[in-house]
PDB file of C-alpha atoms in Angstrom:
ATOM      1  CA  UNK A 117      92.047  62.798  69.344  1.00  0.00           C
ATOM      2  CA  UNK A 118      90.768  62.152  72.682  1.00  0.00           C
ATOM      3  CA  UNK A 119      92.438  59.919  75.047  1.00  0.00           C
ATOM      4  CA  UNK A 120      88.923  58.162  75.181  1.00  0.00           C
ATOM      5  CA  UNK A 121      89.017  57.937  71.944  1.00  0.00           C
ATOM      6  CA  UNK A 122      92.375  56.408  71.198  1.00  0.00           C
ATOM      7  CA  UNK A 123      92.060  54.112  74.341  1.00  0.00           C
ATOM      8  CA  UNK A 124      89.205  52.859  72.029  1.00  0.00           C
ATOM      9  CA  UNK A 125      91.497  52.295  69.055  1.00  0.00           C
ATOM     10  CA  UNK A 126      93.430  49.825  71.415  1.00  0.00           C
ATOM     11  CA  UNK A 127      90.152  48.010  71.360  1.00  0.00           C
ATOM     12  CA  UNK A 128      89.273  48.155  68.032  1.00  0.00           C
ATOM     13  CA  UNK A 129      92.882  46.383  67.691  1.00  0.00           C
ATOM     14  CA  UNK A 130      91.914  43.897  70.177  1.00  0.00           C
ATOM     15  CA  UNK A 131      88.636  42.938  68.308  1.00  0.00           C
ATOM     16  CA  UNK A 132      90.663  42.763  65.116  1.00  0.00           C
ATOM     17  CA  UNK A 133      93.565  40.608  66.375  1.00  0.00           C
ATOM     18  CA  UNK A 134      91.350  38.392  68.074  1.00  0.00           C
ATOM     19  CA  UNK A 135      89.161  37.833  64.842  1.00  0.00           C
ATOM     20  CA  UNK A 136      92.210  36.956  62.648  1.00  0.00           C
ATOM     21  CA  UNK A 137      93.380  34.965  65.483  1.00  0.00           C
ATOM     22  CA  UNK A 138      90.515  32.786  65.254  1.00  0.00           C
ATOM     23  CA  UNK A 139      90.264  32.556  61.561  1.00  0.00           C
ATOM     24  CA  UNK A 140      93.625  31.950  60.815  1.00  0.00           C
ATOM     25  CA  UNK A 141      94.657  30.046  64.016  1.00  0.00           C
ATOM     26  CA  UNK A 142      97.795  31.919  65.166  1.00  0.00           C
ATOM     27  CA  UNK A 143      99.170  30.892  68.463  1.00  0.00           C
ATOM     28  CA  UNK A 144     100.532  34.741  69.502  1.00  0.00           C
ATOM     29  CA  UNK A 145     100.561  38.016  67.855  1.00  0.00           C
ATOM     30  CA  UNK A 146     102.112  41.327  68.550  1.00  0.00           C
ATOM     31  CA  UNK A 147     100.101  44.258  67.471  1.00  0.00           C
ATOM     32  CA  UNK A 148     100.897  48.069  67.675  1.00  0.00           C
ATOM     33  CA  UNK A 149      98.696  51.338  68.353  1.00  0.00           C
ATOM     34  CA  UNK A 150     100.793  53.835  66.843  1.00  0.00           C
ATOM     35  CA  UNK A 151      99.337  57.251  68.048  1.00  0.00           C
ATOM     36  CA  UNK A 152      99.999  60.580  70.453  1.00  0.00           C
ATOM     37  CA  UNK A 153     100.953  59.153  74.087  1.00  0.00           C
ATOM     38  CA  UNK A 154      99.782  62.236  75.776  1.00  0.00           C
ATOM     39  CA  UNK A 155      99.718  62.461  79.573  1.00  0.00           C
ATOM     40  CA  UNK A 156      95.950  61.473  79.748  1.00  0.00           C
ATOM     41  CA  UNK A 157      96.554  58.133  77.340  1.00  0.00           C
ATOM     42  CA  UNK A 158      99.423  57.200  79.888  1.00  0.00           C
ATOM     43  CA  UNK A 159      97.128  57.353  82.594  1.00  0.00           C
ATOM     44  CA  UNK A 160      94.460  55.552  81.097  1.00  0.00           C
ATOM     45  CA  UNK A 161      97.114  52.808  80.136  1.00  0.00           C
ATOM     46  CA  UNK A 162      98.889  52.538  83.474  1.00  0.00           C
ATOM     47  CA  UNK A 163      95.608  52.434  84.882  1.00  0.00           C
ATOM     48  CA  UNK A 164      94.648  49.420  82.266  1.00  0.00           C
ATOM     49  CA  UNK A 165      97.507  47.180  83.311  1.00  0.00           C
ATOM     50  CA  UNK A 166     100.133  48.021  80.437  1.00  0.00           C
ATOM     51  CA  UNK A 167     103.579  48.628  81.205  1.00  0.00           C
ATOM     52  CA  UNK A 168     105.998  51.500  80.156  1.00  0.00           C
ATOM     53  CA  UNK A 169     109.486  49.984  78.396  1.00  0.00           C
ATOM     54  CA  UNK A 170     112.326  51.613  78.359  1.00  0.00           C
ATOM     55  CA  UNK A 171     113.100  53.606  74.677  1.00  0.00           C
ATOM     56  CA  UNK A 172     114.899  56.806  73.151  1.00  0.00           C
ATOM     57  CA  UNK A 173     112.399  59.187  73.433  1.00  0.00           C
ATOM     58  CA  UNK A 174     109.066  58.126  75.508  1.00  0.00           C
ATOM     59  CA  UNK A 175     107.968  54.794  76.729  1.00  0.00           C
ATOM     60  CA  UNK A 176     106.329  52.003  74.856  1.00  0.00           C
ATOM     61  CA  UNK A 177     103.916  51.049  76.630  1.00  0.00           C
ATOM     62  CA  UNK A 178     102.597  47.071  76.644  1.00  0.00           C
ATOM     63  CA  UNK A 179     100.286  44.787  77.828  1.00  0.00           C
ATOM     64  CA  UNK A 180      99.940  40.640  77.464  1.00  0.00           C
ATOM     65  CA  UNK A 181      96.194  39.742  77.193  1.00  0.00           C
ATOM     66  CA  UNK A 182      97.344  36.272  78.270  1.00  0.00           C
ATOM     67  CA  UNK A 183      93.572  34.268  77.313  1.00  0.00           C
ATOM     68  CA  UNK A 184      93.891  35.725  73.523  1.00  0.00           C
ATOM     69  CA  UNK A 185      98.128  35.203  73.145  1.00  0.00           C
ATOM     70  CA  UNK A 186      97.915  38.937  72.270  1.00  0.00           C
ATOM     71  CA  UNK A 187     100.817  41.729  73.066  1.00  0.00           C
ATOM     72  CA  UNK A 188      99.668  45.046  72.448  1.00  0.00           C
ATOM     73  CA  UNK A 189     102.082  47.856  72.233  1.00  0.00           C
ATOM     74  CA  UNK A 190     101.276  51.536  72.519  1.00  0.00           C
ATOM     75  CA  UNK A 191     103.966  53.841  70.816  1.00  0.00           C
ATOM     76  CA  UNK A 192     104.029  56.973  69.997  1.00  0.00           C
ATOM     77  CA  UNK A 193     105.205  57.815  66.041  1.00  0.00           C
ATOM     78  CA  UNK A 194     107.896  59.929  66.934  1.00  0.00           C
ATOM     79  CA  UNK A 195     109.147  57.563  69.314  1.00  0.00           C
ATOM     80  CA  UNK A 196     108.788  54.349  66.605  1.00  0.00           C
ATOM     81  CA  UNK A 197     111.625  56.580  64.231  1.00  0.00           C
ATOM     82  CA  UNK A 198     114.005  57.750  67.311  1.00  0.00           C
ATOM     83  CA  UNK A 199     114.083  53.905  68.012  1.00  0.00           C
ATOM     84  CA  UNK A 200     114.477  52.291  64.537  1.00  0.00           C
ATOM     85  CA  UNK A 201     117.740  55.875  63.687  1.00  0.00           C
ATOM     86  CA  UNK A 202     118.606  54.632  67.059  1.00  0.00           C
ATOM     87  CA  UNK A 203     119.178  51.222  66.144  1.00  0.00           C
ATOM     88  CA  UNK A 204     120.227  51.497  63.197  1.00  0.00           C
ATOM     89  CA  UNK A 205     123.142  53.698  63.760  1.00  0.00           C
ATOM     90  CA  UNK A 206     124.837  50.908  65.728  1.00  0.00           C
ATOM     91  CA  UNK A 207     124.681  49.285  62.730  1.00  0.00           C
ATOM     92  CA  UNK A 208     125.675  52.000  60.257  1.00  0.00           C
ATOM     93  CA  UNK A 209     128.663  52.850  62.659  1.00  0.00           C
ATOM     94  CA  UNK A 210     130.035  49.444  62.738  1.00  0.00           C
ATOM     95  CA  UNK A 211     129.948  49.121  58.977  1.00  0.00           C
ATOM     96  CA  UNK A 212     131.624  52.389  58.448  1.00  0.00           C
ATOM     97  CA  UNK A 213     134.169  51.287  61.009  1.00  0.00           C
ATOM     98  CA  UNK A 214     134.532  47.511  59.153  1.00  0.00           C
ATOM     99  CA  UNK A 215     135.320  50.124  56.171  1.00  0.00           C
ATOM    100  CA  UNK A 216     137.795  52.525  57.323  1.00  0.00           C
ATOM    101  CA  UNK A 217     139.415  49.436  58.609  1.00  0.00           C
ATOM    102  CA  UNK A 218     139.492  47.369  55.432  1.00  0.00           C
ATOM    103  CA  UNK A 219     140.914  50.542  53.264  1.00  0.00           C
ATOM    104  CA  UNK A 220     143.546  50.790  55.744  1.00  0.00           C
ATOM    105  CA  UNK A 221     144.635  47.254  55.491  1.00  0.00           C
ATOM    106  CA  UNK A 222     144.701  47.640  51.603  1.00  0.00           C
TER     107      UNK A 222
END
């Protein structure tokens, strides 16, 4: 898709955050966009105020609409699974470790 066009997914997911805000009275919400951050998106989001965050593979970007309580986050879906194997392998690697080191104490 077009960068115009997925800038107009982000909001689409405005509209629908802020309408289940105000029917279900939610003090904050985080919502994702999970699309292609192409070069032209990333302009088009630095240009709109959100910020790039540091992750694995490209940024996540993110912006605080501070009068609706609303963080939006831009990711990319390639991105979204480097983080969660990324995080998750801490994890995993301490377990294994917890388990090499209990069957050597047995």
């Amino acid at each position: 898709k077009s960068d115009r066009k997925k800038f107009q997914g982000i909001q689409q997911l405005v509209d629908y955050v802020e309408a289940f805000k105000n029917k279900e009275k939610v003090e904050e919400i985080w919502a994702f966009l999970i699309t292609d951050v192409d070069e032209k998106l990333e302009q088009r989001l630095r240009k709109d105020d959100y910020t790039p965050l540091f992750s694995t593979a490209s940024p996540i970007f993110h912006r605080f609409y501070n009068l609706l309580g609303v963080s939006i986050y831009v990711i990319n879906a390639k991105t979204l699974i480097l983080d969660a194997e990324a995080k998750n392998k801490v994890f995993l690697d301490i377990i294994r470790k917890q388990h090499r080191l209990n069957e050597l104490l047995k």
